[in-house]
Coordinates of C-alpha atoms and ligand atoms in Angstrom, one line a residue:
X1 CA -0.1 -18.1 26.5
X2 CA 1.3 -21.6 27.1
X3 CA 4.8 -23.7 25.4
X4 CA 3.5 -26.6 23.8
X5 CA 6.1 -29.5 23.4
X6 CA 8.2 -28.2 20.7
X7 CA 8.7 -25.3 23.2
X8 CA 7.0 -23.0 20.4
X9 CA 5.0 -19.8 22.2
X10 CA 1.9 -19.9 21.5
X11 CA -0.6 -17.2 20.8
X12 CA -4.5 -17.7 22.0
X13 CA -5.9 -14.1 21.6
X14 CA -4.9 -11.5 19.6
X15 CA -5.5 -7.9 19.7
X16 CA -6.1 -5.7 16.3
X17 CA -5.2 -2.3 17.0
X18 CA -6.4 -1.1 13.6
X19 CA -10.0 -0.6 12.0
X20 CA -11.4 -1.0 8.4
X21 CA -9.9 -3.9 6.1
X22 CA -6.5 -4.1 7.4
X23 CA -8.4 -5.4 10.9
X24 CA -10.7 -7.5 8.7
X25 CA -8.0 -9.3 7.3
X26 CA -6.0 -10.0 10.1
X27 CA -8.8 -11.6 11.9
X28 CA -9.4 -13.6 8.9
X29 CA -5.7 -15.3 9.6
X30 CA -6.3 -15.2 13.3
X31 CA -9.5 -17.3 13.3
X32 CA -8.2 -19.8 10.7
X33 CA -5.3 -20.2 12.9
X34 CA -7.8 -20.5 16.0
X35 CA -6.6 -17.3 17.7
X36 CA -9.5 -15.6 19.4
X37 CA -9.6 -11.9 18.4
X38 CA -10.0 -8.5 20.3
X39 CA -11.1 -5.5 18.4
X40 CA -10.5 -1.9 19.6
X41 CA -13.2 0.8 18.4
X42 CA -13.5 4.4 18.5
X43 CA -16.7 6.6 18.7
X44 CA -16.9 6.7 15.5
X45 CA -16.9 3.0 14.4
X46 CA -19.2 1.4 17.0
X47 CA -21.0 -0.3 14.1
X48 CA -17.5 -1.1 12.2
X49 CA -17.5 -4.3 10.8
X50 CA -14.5 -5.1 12.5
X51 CA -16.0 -4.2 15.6
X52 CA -19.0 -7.5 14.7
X53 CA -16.2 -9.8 13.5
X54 CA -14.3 -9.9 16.7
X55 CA -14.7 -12.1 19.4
X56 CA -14.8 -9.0 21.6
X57 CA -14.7 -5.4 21.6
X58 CA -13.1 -2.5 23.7
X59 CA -14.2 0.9 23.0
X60 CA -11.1 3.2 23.3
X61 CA -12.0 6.7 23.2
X62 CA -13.8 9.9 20.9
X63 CA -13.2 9.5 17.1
X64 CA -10.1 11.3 16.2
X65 CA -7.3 9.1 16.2
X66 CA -5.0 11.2 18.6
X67 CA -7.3 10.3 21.5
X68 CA -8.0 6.4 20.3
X69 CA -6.1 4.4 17.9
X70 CA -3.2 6.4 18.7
X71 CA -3.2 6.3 22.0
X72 CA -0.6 3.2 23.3
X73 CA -1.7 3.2 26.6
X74 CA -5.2 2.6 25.9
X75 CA -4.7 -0.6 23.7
X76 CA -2.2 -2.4 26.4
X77 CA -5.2 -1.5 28.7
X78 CA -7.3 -2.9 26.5
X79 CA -5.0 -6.6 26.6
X80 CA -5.1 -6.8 29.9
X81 CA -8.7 -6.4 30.2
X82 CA -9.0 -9.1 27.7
X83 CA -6.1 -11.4 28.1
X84 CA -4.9 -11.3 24.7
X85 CA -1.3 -11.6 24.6
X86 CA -0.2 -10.1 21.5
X87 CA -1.1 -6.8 19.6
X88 CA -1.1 -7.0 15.8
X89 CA -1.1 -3.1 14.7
X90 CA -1.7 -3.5 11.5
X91 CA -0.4 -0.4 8.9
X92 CA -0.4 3.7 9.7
X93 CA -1.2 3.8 13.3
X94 CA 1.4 2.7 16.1
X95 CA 2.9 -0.4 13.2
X96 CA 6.3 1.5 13.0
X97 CA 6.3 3.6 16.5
X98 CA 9.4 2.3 18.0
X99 CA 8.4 3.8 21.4
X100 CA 5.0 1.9 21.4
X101 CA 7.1 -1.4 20.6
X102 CA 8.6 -0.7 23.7
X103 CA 6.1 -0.1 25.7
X104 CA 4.6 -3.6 24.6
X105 CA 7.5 -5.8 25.0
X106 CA 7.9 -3.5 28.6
X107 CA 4.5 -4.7 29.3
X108 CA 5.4 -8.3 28.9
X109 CA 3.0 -8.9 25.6
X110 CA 4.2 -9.4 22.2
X111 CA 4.0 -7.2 19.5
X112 CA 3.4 -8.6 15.9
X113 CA 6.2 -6.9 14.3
X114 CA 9.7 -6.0 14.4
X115 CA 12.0 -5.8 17.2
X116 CA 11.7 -1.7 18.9
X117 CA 15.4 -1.3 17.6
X118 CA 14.6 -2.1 14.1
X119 CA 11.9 -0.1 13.7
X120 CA 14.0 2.8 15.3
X121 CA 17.2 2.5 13.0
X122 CA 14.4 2.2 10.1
X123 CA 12.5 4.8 10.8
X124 CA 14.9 7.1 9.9
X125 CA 16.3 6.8 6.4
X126 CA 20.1 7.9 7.5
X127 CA 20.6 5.4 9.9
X128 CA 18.3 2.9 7.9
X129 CA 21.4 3.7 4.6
X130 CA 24.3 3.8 7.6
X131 CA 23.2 0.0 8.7
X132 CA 22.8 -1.1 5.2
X133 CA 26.4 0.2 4.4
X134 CA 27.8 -2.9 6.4
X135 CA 26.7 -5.0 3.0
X136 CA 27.2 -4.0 -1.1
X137 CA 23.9 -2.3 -1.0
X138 CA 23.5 0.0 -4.0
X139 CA 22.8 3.6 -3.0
X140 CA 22.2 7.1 -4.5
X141 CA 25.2 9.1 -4.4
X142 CA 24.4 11.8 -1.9
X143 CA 25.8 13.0 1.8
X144 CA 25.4 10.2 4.2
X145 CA 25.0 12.4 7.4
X146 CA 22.9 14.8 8.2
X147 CA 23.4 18.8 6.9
X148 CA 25.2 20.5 9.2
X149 CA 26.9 23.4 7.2
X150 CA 25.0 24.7 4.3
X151 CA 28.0 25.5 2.0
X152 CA 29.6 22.1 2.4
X153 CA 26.4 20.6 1.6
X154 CA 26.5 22.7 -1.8
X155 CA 29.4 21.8 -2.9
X156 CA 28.4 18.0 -2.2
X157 CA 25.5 18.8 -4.5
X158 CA 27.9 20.1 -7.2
X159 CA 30.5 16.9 -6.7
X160 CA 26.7 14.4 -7.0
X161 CA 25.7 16.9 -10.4
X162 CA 22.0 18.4 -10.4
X163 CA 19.0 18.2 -10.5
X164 CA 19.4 17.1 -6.5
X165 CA 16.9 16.1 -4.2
X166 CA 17.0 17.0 -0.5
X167 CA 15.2 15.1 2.0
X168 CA 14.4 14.5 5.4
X169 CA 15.8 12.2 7.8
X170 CA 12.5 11.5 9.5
X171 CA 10.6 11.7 6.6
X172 CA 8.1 9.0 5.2
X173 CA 6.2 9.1 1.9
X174 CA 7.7 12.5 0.2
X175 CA 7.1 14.6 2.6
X176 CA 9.8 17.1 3.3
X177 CA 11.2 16.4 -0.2
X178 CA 12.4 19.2 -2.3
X179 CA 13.9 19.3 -6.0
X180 CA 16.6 21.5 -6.6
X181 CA 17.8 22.0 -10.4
X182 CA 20.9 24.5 -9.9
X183 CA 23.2 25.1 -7.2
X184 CA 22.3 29.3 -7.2
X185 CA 18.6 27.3 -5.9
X186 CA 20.5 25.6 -3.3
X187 CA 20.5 27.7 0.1
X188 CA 16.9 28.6 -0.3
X189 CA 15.4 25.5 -1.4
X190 CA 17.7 23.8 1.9
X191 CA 16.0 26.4 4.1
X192 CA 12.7 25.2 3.2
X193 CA 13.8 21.8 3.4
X194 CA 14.7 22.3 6.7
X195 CA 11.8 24.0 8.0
X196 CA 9.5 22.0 6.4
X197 CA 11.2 18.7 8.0
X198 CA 11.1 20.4 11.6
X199 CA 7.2 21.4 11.6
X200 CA 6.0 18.1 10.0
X201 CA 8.7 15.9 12.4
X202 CA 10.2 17.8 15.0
X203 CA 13.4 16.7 13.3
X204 CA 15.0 19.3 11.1
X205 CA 18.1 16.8 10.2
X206 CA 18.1 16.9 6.1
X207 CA 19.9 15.1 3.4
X208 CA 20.8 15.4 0.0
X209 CA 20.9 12.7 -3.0
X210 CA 21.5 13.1 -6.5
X211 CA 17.6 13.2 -8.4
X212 CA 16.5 10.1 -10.0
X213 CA 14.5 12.1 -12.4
X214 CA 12.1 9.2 -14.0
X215 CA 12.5 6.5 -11.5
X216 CA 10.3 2.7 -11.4
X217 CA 8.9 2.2 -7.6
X218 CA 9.9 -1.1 -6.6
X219 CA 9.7 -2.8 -3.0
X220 CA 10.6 -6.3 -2.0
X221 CA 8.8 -8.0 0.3
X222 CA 10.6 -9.5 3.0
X223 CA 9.9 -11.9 5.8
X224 CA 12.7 -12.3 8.8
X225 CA 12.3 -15.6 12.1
X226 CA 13.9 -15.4 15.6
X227 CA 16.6 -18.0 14.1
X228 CA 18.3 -15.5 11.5
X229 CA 16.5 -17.0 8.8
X230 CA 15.2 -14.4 6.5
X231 CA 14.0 -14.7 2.5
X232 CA 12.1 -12.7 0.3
X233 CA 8.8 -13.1 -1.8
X234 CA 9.8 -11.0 -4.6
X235 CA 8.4 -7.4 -5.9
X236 CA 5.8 -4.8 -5.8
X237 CA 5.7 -2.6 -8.7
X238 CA 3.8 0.5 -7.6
X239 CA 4.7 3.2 -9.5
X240 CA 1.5 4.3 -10.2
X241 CA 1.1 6.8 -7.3
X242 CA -0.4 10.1 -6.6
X243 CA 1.2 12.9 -4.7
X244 CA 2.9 10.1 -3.1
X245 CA -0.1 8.0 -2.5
X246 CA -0.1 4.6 -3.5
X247 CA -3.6 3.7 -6.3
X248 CA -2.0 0.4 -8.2
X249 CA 0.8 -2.0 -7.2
X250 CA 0.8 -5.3 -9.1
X251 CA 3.4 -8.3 -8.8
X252 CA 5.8 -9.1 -10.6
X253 CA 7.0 -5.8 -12.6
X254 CA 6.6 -5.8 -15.9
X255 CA 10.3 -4.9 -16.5
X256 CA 12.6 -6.8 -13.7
X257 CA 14.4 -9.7 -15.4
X258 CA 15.3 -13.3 -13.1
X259 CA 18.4 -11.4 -13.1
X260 CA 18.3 -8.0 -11.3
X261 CA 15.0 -9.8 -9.5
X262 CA 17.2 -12.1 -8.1
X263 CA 20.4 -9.3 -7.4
X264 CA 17.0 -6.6 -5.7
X265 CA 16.3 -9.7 -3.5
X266 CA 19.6 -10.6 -2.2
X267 CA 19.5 -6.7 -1.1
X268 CA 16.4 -6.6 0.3
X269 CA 17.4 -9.9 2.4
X270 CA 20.9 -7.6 3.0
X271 CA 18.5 -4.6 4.5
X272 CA 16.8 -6.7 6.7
X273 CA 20.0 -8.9 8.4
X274 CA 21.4 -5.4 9.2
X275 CA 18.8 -4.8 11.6
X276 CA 18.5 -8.1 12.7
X277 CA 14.8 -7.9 11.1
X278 CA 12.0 -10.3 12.6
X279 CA 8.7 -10.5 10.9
X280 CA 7.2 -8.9 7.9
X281 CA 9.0 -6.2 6.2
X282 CA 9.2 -4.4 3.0
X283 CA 12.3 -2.6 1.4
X284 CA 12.4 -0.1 -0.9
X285 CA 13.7 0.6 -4.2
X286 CA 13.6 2.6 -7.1
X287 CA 14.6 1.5 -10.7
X288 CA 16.2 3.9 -12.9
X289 CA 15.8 4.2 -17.0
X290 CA 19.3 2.0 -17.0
X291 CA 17.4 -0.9 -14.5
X292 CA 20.1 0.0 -11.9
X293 CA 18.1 -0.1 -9.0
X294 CA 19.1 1.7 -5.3
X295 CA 17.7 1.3 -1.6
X296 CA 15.5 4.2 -0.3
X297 CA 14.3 3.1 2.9
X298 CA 12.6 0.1 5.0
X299 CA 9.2 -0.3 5.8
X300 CA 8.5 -2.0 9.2
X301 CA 4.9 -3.0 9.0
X302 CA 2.7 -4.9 6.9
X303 CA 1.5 -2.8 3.8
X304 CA -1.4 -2.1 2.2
X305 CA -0.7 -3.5 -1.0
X306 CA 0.7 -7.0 0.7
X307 CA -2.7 -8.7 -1.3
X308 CA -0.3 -9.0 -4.8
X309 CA 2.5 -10.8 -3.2
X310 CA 0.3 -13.3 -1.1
X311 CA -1.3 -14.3 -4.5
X312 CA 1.7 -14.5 -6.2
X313 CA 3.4 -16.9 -3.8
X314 CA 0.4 -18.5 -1.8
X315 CA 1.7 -17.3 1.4
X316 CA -0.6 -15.6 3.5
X317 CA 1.5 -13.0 4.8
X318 CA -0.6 -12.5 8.3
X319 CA -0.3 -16.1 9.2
X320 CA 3.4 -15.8 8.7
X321 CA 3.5 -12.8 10.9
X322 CA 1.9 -14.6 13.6
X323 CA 4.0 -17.9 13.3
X324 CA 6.8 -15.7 13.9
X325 CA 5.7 -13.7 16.9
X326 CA 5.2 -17.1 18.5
X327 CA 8.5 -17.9 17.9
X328 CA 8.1 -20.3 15.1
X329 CA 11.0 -21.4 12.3
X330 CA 10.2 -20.1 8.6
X331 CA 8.8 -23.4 7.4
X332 CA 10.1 -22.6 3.8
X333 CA 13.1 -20.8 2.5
X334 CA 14.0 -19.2 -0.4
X335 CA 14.2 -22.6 -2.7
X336 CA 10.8 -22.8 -2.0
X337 CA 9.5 -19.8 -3.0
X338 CA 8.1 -19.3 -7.1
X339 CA 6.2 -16.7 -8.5
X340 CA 2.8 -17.9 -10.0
X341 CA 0.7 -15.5 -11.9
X342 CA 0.2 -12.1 -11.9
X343 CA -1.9 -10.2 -9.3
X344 CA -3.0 -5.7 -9.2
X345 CA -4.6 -4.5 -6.7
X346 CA -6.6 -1.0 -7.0
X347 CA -7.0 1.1 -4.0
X348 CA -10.6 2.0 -4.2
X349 CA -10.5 5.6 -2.4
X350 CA -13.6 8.0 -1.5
X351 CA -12.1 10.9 -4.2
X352 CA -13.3 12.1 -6.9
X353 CA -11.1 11.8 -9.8
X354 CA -12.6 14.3 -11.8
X355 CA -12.3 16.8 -9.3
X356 CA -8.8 16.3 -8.4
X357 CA -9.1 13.9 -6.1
X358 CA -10.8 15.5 -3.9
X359 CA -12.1 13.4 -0.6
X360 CA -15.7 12.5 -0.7
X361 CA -17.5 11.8 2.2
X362 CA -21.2 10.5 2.5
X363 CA -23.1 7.3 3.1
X364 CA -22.7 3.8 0.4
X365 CA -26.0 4.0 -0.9
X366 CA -25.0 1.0 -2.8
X367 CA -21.8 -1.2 -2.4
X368 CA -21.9 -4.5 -4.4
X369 CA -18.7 -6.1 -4.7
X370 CA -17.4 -8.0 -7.9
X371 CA -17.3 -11.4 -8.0
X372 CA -15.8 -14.8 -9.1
X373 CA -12.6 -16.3 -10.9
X374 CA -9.1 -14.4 -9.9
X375 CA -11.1 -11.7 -7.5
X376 CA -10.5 -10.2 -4.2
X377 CA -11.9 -7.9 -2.3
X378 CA -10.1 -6.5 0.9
X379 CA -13.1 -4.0 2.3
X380 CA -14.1 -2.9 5.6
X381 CA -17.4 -1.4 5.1
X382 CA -21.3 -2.4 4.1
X383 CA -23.8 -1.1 2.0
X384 CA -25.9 1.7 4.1
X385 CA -23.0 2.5 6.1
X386 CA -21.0 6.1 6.1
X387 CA -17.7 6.5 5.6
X388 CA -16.0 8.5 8.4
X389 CA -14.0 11.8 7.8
X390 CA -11.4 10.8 10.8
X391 CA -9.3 8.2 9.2
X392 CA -7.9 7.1 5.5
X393 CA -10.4 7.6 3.2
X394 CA -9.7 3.8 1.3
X395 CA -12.9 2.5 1.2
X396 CA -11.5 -0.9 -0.3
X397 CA -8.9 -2.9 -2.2
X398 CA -10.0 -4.6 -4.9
X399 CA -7.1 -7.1 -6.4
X400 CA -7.3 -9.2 -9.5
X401 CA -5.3 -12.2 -10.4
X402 CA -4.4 -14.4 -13.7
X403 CA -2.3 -16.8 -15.2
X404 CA -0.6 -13.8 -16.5
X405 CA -0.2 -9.8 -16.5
X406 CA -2.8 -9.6 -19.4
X407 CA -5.6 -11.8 -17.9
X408 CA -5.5 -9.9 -14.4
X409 CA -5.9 -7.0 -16.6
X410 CA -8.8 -8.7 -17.9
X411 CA -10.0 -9.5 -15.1
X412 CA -9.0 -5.7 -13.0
X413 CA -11.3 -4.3 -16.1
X414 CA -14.2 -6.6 -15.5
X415 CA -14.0 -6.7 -11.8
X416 CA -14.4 -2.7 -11.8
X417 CA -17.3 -2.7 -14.4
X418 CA -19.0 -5.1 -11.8
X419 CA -18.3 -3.0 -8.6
X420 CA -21.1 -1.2 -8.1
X421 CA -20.9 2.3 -5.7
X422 CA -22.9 4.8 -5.3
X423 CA -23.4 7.7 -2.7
X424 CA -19.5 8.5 -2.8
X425 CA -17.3 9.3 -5.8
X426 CA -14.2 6.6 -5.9
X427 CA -11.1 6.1 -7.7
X428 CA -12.7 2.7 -9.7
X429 CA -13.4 4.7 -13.0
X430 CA -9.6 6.2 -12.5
X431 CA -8.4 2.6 -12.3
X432 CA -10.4 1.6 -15.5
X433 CA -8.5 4.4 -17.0
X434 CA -5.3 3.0 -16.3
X435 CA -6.2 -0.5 -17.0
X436 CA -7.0 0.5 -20.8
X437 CA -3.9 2.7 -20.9
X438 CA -1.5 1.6 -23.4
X439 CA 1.3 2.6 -21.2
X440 CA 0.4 0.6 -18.3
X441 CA -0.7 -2.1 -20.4
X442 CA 2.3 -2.3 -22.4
X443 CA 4.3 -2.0 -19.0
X444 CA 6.0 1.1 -20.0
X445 CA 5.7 3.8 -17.2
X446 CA 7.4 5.3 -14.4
X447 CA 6.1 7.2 -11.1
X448 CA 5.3 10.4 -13.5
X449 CA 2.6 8.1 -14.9
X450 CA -0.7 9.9 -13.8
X451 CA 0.7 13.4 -13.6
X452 CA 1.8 12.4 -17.5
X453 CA -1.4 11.4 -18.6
X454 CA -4.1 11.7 -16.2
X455 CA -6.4 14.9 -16.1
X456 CA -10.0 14.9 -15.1
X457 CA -11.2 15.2 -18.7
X458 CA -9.6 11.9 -19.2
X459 CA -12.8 10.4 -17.3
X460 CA -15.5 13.1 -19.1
X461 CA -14.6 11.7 -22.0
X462 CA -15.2 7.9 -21.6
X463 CA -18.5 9.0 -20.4
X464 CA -19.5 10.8 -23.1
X465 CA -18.3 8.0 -25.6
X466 CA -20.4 5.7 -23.6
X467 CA -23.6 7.9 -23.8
X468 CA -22.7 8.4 -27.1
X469 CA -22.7 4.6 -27.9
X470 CA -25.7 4.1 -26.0
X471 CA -28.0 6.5 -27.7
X472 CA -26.4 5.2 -31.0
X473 CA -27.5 1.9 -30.2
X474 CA -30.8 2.9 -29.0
X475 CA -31.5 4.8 -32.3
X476 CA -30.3 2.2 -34.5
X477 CA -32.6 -0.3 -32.8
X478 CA -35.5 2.1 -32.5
X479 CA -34.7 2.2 -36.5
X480 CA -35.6 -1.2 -36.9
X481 CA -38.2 -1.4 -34.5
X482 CA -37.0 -4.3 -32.7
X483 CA -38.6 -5.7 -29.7
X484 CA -35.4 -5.5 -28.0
X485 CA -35.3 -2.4 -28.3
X486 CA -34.0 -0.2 -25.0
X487 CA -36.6 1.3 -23.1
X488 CA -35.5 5.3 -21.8
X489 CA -35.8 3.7 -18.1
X490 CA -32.8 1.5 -19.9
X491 CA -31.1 4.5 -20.9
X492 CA -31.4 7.2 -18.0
X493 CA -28.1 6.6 -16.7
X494 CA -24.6 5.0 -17.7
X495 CA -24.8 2.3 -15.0
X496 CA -28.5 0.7 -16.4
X497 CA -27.1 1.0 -19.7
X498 CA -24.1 -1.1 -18.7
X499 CA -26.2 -3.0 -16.6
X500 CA -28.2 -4.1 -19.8
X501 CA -25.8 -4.1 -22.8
X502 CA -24.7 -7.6 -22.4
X503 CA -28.0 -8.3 -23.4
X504 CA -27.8 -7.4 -27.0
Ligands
MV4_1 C1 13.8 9.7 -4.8 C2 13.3 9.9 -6.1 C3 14.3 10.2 -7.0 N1 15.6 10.3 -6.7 N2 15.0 9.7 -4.5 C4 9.4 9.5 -2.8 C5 8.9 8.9 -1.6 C6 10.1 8.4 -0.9 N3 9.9 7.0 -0.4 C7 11.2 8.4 -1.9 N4 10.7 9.1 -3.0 C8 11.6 9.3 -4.1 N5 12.9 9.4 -3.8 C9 15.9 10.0 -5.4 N6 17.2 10.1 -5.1 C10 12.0 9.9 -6.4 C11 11.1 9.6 -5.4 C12 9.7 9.6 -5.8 C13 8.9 8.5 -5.7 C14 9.4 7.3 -5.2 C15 8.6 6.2 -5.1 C16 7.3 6.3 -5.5 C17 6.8 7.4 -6.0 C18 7.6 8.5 -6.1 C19 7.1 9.7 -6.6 C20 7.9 10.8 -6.7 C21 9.2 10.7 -6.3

């Protein structure tokens, strides 16, 4: 690490303390910018492609993630065997541990992220709402400390009007949630609450807010300098979820007008100054029936979904990460910033949709990825190679872009019937689903959207109407005798058969 003349710090190695496509990518940046790269690898990703991409590799302990990618000691170990200077976490992980944050900026490296304080206030969703308070920041009505006495809580809950929704402090992506329709529900359902939020936190503290019963999933992507400087790059939509799991985010939303885009920005922005935020950051909304939107919480990291907005905007969010940590000014602000097209990105998961989603393990006997205009793959694995049962089981992102919604719906369609996978079950043929759904396409759903219309018949049926096609096809051309007629190696299986229909 050295100051060139403008006194900028820069970065000349970076370490990824992450596997799979999220380290992919951010070595991607790293080597464009001419940052030398470090990869960390467990036992069980030794042949990672993450692991081949680096410029070096540290092995850092047995496969479960409790004794390697979790473990903070072992990756600032892992810098100073290496000399990189800066640690890039990447998401899940150590990206929003305020205690590892520390222990970096103790050890005199720099952590691509946040400052430890923000991260802390953030990562708790009542003081994430108490620091938001200092601005006009639009909030469920609800109590804005923690529960301490049961009965006062109730008749809070009665003042706010059921259905309520009780959740916990430390919580992250629903967990410790809990509905409650009528007050007689209320002690019980608190109790569980409560409970719930202690074994899955070892934080028991619980609040209440009044239940947004059909609400839109919106985040805003923000990004924040050392100098105060801080703009956003508009929306996610990404109300397509599952049991609180993320499957398609696409930018812009269908519904947000300049208006309220421009009103959820400014809040976003808001969020972020209260904290003092530095980096990459995401804040989170939802949108009700009425598009009057309120803050939920902050996410400190880079997400998972970040693909739409770089497309949208042409920033590539990574780079900007890294400018930052080096103590470089935002070189544009929020004049600057347009949105161009429309981008979705799938989340291609090892589940099986028509068994409930169950995760499916195995080897990729084959993994061809789609191809050309408006298509991007974000993967972390090769054809051959097994998919391990320690971590996430997302396999890949694939993310489509066009001129408009509608083309990279086109495109999201097309892109999937390309994507060849075998081996594992995945979540593509789920995705094609949605695609041809006339709610999503017509941009008219909310986070209920696959428990509304999603059941695994819904996939047993295309497949039947395809085989159905297919042997109609077949007969009428068998009919007429043609010489282009299908042969039954053509026909043995759905994937030949849409291998070959193009041909007649
Ligand atoms: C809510 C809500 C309705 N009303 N809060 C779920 C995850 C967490 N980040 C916040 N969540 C919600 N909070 C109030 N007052 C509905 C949800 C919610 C949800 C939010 C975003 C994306 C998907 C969701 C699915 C179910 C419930």
């Amino acid at each position: 690490m050295f100051e060139d003349q403008n006194h900028k710090l820069k970065i000349s190695k970076i370490l990824i303390a992450n596997r799979g496509e999220i380290a992919l990518r951010i070595m991607r940046s790293a080597k464009e910018m001419g940052i030398k790269t470090v990869a960390v690898f467990s036992e069980a990703d030794r042949n990672a492609l993450h692991v081949r991409y680096a410029d070096e590799a540290i092995f850092i302990g047995p496969a479960p993630s409790n004794q390697s990618y979790l473990v903070g000691e072992k990756i600032i170990e892992a810098c100073k065997l290496t000399g990189a200077e800066a640690i890039h976490p990447g998401y899940g992980f150590l990206s929003e541990n305020a205690n590892f944050a520390q222990m970096v900026a103790d050890a005199g490296l720099i952590l691509i992220g946040p400052s430890p304080h923000a991260m802390e206030i953030m990562g708790n969703k009542l003081s994430a709402k108490a620091a938001a308070l200092k601005y006009n920041i639009p909030m469920v009505p609800g109590t804005e400390e923690a529960i301490k006495d049961v009965a006062e809580a109730k008749e809070r809950a009665v003042e706010v009007g059921f259905p309520i929704l009780i959740k916990a402090a430390a919580g992250g992506g629903g967990k410790g949630m809990r509905i409650v329709e009528k007050a007689d529900d209320f002690e019980e359902q608190m109790q569980l609450a409560v409970s719930e939020a202690t074994s899955a936190f070892g934080d028991g503290s619980v609040f209440i807010e009044r239940y947004v019963t059909s609400p839109r999933h919106i985040e805003i992507q923000v990004l924040g300098d050392n100098y105060g400087n801080i703009v956003h790059l508009f929306e996610r939509e990404c109300s397509v979820q599952r049991r609180h799991q993320k499957v398609i985010e696409e930018a812009p939303s269908a519904v947000l007008t300049e208006k309220i885009r421009q009103q959820m920005g400014k809040c976003a922005v808001d969020v972020a100054r209260s904290v003092n935020y530095t980096g990459a950051g995401t804040v989170e909304f939802i949108l009700d029936e009425n598009l009057d939107f309120f803050f939920l919480e902050m996410n400190t990291r880079l997400q998972v979904e970040h693909p739409v907005t770089e497309l949208i905007t042409g920033i590539d969010l990574v780079k900007e990460q890294i400018k930052i940590a080096s103590g470089e000014k935002l070189s544009f602000n929020q004049e600057d910033l347009k949105i161009n097209g429309h981008a979705i990105e799938l989340r291609v998961y090892a589940e099986d949709p028509k068994n409930n989603f169950l995760p499916d393990i195995g080897t990729l006997q084959t993994y061809k990825t789609p191809k050309g205009n408006g298509v991007r793959v974000d993967d972390g694995f090769e054809q051959g190679m097994e998919i391990p049962i320690y971590y996430d089981p997302m396999i890949a992102k694939l993310i489509t872009y066009g001129k408009d919604r509608e083309e990279a719906i086109e495109r999201m369609v097309r892109a999937i019937a390309e994507y060849e996978i075998t081996g594992i079950e995945t979540t593509l043929a789920f995705g094609n689903f949605v695609m041809q759904h006339e709610a999503f396409k017509t941009g008219n759903f909310d986070t209920h959207f696959v428990g509304k219309y999603f059941n695994a018949d819904s996939l047993k049926v295309e497949d039947e109407t395809e085989a159905l096609i297919a042997a109609v096809i077949a007969s009428k051309l068998f009919e007429k005798k043609s010489d282009v007629a299908p042969s039954a190696e053509m026909l043995k299986s759905n994937s030949d058969w849409r291998k070959n229909r193009l041909k007649y």
